[in-house]
XYZ file of C-alpha atoms in Angstrom:
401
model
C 90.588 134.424 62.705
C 90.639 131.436 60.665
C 93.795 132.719 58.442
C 95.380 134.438 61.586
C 98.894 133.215 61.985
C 99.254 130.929 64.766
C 101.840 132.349 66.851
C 99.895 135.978 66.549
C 96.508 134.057 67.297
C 98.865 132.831 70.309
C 99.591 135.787 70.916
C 96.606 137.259 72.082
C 94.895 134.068 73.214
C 97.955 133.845 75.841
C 96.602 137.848 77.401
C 92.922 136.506 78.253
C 92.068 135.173 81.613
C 90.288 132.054 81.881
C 86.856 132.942 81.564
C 87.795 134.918 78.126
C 89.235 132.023 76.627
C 86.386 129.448 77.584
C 83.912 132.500 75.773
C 86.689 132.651 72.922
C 86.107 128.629 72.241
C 82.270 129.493 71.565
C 83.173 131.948 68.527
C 84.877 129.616 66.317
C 85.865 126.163 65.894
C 88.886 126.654 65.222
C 89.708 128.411 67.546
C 88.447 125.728 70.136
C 90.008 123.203 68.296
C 93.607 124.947 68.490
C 92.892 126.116 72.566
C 91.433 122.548 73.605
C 93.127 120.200 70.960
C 96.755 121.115 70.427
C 99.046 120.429 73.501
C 101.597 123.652 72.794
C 99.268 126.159 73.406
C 98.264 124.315 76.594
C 101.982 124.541 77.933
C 102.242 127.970 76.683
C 99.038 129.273 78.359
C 99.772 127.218 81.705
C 103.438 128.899 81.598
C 102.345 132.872 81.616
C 99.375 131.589 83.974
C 98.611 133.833 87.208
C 100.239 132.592 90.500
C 97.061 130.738 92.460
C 97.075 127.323 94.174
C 94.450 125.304 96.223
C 94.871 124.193 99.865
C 93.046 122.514 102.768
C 93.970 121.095 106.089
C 96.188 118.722 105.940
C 94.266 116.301 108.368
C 91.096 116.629 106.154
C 88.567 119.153 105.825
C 84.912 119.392 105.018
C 86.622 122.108 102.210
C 88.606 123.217 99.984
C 90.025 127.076 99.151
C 91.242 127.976 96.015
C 93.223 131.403 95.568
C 93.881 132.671 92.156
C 95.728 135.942 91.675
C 96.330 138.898 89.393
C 98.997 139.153 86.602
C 100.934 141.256 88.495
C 100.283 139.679 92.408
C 100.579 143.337 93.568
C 97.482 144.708 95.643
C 95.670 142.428 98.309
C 93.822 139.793 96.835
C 90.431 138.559 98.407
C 89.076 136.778 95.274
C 89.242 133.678 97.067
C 86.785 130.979 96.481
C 85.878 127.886 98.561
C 84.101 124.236 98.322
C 81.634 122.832 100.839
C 81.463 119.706 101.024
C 78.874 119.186 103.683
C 80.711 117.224 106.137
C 82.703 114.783 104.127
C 86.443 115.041 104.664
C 88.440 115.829 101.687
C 91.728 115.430 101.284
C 94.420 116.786 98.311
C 96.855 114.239 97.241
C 98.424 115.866 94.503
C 97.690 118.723 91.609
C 99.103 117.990 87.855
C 98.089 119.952 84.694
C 95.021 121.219 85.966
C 93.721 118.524 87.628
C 93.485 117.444 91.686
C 94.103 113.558 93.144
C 91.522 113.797 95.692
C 89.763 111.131 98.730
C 86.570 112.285 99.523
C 84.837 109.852 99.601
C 86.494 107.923 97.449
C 89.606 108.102 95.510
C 88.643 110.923 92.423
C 90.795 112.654 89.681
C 88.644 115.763 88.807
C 89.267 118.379 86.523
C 87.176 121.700 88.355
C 87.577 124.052 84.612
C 86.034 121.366 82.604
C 84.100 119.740 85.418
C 85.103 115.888 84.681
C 85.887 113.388 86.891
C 87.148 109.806 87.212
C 86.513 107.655 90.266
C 89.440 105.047 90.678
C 89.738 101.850 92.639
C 92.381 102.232 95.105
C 91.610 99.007 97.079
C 94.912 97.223 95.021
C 97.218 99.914 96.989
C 99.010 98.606 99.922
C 99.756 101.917 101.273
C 96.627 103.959 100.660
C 95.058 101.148 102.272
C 97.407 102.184 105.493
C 96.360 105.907 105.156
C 92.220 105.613 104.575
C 90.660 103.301 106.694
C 88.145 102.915 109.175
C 84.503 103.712 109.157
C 83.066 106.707 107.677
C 86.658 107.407 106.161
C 88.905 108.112 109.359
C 92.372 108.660 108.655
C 95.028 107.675 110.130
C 98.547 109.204 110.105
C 97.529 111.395 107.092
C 99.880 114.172 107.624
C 102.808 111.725 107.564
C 101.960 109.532 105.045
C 100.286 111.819 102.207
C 103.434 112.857 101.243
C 104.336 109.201 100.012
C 101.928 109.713 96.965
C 102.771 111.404 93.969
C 100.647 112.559 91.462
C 102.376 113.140 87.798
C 101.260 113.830 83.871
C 102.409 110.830 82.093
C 104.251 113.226 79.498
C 105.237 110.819 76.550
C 101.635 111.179 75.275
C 101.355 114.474 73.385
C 97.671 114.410 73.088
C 94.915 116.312 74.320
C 93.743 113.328 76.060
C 96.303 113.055 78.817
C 97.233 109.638 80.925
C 98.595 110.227 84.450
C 100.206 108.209 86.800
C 100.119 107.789 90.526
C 103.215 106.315 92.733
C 102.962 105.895 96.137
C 106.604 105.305 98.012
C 106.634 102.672 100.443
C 109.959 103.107 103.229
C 110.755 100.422 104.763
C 114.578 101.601 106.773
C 116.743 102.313 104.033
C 114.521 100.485 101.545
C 111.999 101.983 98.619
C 109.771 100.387 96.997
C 107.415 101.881 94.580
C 103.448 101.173 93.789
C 102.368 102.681 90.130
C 98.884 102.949 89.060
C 97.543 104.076 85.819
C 94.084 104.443 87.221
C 93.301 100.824 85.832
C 95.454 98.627 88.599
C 97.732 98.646 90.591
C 101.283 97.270 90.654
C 104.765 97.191 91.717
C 107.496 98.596 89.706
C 110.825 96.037 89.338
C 112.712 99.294 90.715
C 114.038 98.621 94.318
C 116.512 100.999 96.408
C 118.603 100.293 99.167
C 120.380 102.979 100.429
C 122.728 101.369 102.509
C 125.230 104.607 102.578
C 122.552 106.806 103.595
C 119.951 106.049 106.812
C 117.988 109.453 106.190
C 114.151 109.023 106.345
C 111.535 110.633 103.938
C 110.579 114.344 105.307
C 107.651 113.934 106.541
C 104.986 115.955 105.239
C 106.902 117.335 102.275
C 104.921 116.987 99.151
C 107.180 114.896 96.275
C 107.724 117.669 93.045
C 107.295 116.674 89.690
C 110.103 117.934 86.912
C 110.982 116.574 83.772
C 108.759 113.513 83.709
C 110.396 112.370 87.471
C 108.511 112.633 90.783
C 111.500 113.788 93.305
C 111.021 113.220 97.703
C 113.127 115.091 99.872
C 115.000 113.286 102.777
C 115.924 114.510 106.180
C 119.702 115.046 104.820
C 119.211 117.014 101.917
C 119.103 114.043 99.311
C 116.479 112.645 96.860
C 114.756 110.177 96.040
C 113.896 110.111 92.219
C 111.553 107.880 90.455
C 111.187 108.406 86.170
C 107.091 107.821 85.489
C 107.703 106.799 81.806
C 110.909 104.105 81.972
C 109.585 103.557 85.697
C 113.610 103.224 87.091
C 114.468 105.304 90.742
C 117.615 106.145 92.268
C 119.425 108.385 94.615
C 120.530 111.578 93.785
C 123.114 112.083 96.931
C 122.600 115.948 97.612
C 123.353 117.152 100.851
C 121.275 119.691 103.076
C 121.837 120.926 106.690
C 118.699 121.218 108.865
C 119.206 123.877 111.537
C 116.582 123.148 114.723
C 113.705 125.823 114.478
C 114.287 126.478 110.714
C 111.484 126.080 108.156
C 111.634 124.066 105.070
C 110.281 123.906 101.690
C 110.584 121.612 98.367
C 109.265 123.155 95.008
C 109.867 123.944 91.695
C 111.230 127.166 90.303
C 109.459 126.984 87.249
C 111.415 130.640 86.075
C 114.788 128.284 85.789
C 113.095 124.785 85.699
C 115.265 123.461 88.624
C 114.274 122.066 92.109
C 114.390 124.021 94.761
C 115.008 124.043 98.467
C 113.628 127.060 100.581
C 114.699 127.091 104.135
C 113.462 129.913 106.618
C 114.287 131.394 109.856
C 113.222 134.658 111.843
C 116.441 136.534 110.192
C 116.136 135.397 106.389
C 114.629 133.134 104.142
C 116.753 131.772 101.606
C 116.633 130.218 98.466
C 118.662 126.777 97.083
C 118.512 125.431 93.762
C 119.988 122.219 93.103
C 122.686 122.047 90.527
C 122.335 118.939 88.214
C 125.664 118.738 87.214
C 127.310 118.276 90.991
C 124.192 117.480 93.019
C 124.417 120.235 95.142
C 122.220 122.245 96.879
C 123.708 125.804 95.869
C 122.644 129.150 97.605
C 120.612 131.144 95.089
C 118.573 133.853 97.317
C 118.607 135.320 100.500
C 115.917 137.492 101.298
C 115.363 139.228 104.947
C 112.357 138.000 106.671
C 110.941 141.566 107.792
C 107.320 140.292 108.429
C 109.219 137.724 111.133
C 111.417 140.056 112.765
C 108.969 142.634 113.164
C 105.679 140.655 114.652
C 105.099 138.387 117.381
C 103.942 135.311 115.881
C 102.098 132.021 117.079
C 103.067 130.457 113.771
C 104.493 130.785 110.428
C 106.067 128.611 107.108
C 106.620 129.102 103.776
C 104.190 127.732 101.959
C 104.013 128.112 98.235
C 106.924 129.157 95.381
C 107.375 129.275 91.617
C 110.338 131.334 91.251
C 108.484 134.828 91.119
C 106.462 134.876 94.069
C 106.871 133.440 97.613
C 103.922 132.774 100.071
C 104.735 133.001 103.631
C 101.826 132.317 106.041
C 101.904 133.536 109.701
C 99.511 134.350 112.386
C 100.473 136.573 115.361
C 99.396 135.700 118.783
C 96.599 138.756 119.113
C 95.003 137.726 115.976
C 91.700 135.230 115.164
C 93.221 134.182 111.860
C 95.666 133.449 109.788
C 97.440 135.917 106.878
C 99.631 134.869 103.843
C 101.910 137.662 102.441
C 103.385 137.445 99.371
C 106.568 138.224 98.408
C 108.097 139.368 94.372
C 110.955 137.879 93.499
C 111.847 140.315 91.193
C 110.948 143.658 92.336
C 111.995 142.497 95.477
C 109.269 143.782 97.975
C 106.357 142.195 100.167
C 103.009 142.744 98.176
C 99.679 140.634 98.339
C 98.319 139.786 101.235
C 95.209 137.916 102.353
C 93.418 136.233 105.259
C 93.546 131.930 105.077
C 90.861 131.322 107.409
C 92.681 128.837 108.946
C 93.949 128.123 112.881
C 97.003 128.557 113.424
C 97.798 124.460 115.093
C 96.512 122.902 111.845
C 98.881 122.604 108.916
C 97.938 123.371 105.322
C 98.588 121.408 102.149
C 99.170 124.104 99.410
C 99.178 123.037 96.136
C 100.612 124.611 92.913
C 97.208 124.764 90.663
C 97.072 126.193 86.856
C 93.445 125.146 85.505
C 93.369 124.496 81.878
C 91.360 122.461 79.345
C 93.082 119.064 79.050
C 91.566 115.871 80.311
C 92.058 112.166 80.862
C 90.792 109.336 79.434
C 87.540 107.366 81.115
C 86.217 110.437 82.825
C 82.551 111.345 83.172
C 81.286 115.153 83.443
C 79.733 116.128 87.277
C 75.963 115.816 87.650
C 74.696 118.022 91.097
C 71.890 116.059 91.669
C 73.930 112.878 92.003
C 77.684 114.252 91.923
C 77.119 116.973 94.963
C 80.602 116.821 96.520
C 82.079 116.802 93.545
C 79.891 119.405 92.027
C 81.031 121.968 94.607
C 84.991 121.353 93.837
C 84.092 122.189 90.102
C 82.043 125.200 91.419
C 85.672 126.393 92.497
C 86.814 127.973 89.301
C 83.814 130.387 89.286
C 85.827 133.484 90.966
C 83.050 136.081 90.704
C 81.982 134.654 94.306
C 83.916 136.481 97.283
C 84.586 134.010 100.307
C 81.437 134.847 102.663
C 81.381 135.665 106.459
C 79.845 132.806 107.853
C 81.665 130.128 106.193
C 85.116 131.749 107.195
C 83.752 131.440 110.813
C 83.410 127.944 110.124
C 86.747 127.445 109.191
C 88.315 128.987 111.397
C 86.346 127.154 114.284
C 86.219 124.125 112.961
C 88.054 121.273 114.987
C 87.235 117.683 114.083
């Protein structure tokens, strides 16, 4: 192995699933040294990852589901796994090269594949400060206001050690300001907007999407809000997007063309926009015919998760106890995996994009159980072997405080 070429070593390395790869570091060093230490393998790994992502309520939860899939996302998938974190709240902020931004109780970047952590101060953030407060951690107006933070890879360090930023928006009427922690302090950047042209608000809870080293959040009329991480400048990319009442919106990343991505959805068709960089236009890409809508008779359902070869559309129909997410192929075209979420119907979910992988930041400290226990149980997530059990989907989906 030692003389193997690397692009053949890549090769093969790029076929095993996680838990092959983490047995593959303990036959050579090598080996380890080229899977944990050099940062191209780590973007060529996370790019021919499975589909999976992470999700919890978005008002908090007591726990967290993570759903990975199969190369090919065709047969129902119930390798689901879940973290307990007997009764403290957890909430996902954000999810960036295999790590999560999470309040539990506390403000914690965690890695759950190599089971680090870092615990930050967030007491220099004016607007965290307006999200967590209270006693025992109440929140208030986290479904609105989550959305303001973004979560992003600080990409001008080509390391294995990795710095991230986090940038919380602050609106105030047609005025941004932005707050930028490194996970040392916190400050605000010299970048100021006014959009004086345009009175559209943030869309509220619409996750920001990270491409090309610049967090992007979606307004009300179709335009964006872009803020570079590395030179730490914003401005206003002027696109243009009719909201029909009743219709159901998503902003991702189609990581198949590398372009943002509007999804809107109603009972007829879902369709897909891209934005085009040269005229700042949301241009129609997709439209695919929302059979699972038109046929049932639902209580609820959104899009939920993308990457430009598979769509997630949850729903629950009136009759049922729970919740189901289908999932569509983009390019065979058809409705495939399917798969309970455990989750009522009147609470909404923030899904999160999630590749795990090796890389870590600096400062962080590896999860003891006997004095780390919430934290130990959202490292425990990456151990699939476990099948979701009976009684703690009964506790989801009853759960209601």
């Amino acid at each position: 192995m030692n003389y193997l070429p690397t692009h053949l070593l890549d090769k093969i390395l790029f076929k095993l699933d996680l838990k092959s790869l983490v047995m593959m570091q303990c036959t050579n060093r090598s080996i380890k040294s080229h899977i944990s230490d050099d940062p191209s393998f780590e973007i060529g790994y996370s790019s021919r990852a499975p589909f999976s992502f992470i999700y919890t309520f978005s008002k908090g939860a007591p726990f967290i589901f993570y759903q990975p899939f199969g190369s090919q996302c065709e047969s129902s998938s119930n390798v689901k796994t879940f973290a307990s974190l007997e009764g403290i709240h957890n909430y996902i902020l954000g999810s960036c090269s295999g790590h999560l931004l999470l309040y539990t109780s506390g403000l914690y970047v965690v890695n759950p594949l190599t089971k680090r952590f870092r615990l930050l101060d967030h007491s220099g953030s004016m607007l965290l400060a307006t999200i967590f407060n209270g006693p025992n951690n109440k929140v208030s107006n986290i479904e609105e206001r989550a959305m303001c933070v973004g979560f992003a890879l600080d990409q001008s360090r080509a390391t294995t050690t990795k710095r991230f930023k986090i940038i919380c928006i602050l609106e105030i009427h047609t005025t941004y300001a932005f707050e930028i922690s490194d996970g040392n302090s916190w400050r605000f950047s010299e970048t100021i907007i006014t959009t004086t042209n345009s009175k559209s608000e943030l869309t509220k809870r619409m996750k920001p999407v990270y491409l090309e080293g610049t967090l992007h959040w979606l307004r009300n009329d179709g335009s964006i809000i872009a803020f570079n991480i590395e030179t730490e400048q914003a401005r206003l990319i002027p696109s243009v997007f009719h909201l029909e009442p009743e219709m159901k919106l998503l902003f991702t990343l189609d990581d198949k063309i590398n372009r943002l991505t509007l999804i809107s959805g109603t009972k007829e068709t879902i369709s897909v926009y891209t934005l085009m960089g040269d005229t700042s236009k949301w241009s129609i890409f997709r439209k695919i015919e929302n059979v699972l809508i038109m046929d049932s008779e639902l209580e609820y359902w959104n899009v939920v998760a993308y990457d430009g070869k598979h769509m997630v559309v949850r729903d629950k129909e009136e009759d049922s106890s729970t919740g189901v997410a289908h999932v569509y192929n983009m390019e065979d075209n058809h409705w495939g995996a399917w798969w309970p979420t455990a989750c009522q119907a009147k609470y909404n979910l923030d899904v999160f994009r999630f590749t795990p992988f090796f890389s870590f930041f600096e400062h962080t400290k590896v999860v003891v159980d006997s004095t780390d226990g919430h934290l130990a149980s959202i490292m425990r997530l990456m151990d699939t072997t476990k099948q979701i059990n009976l009684l703690f989907r009964l506790m989801a989906l009853g759960y209601d405080k």
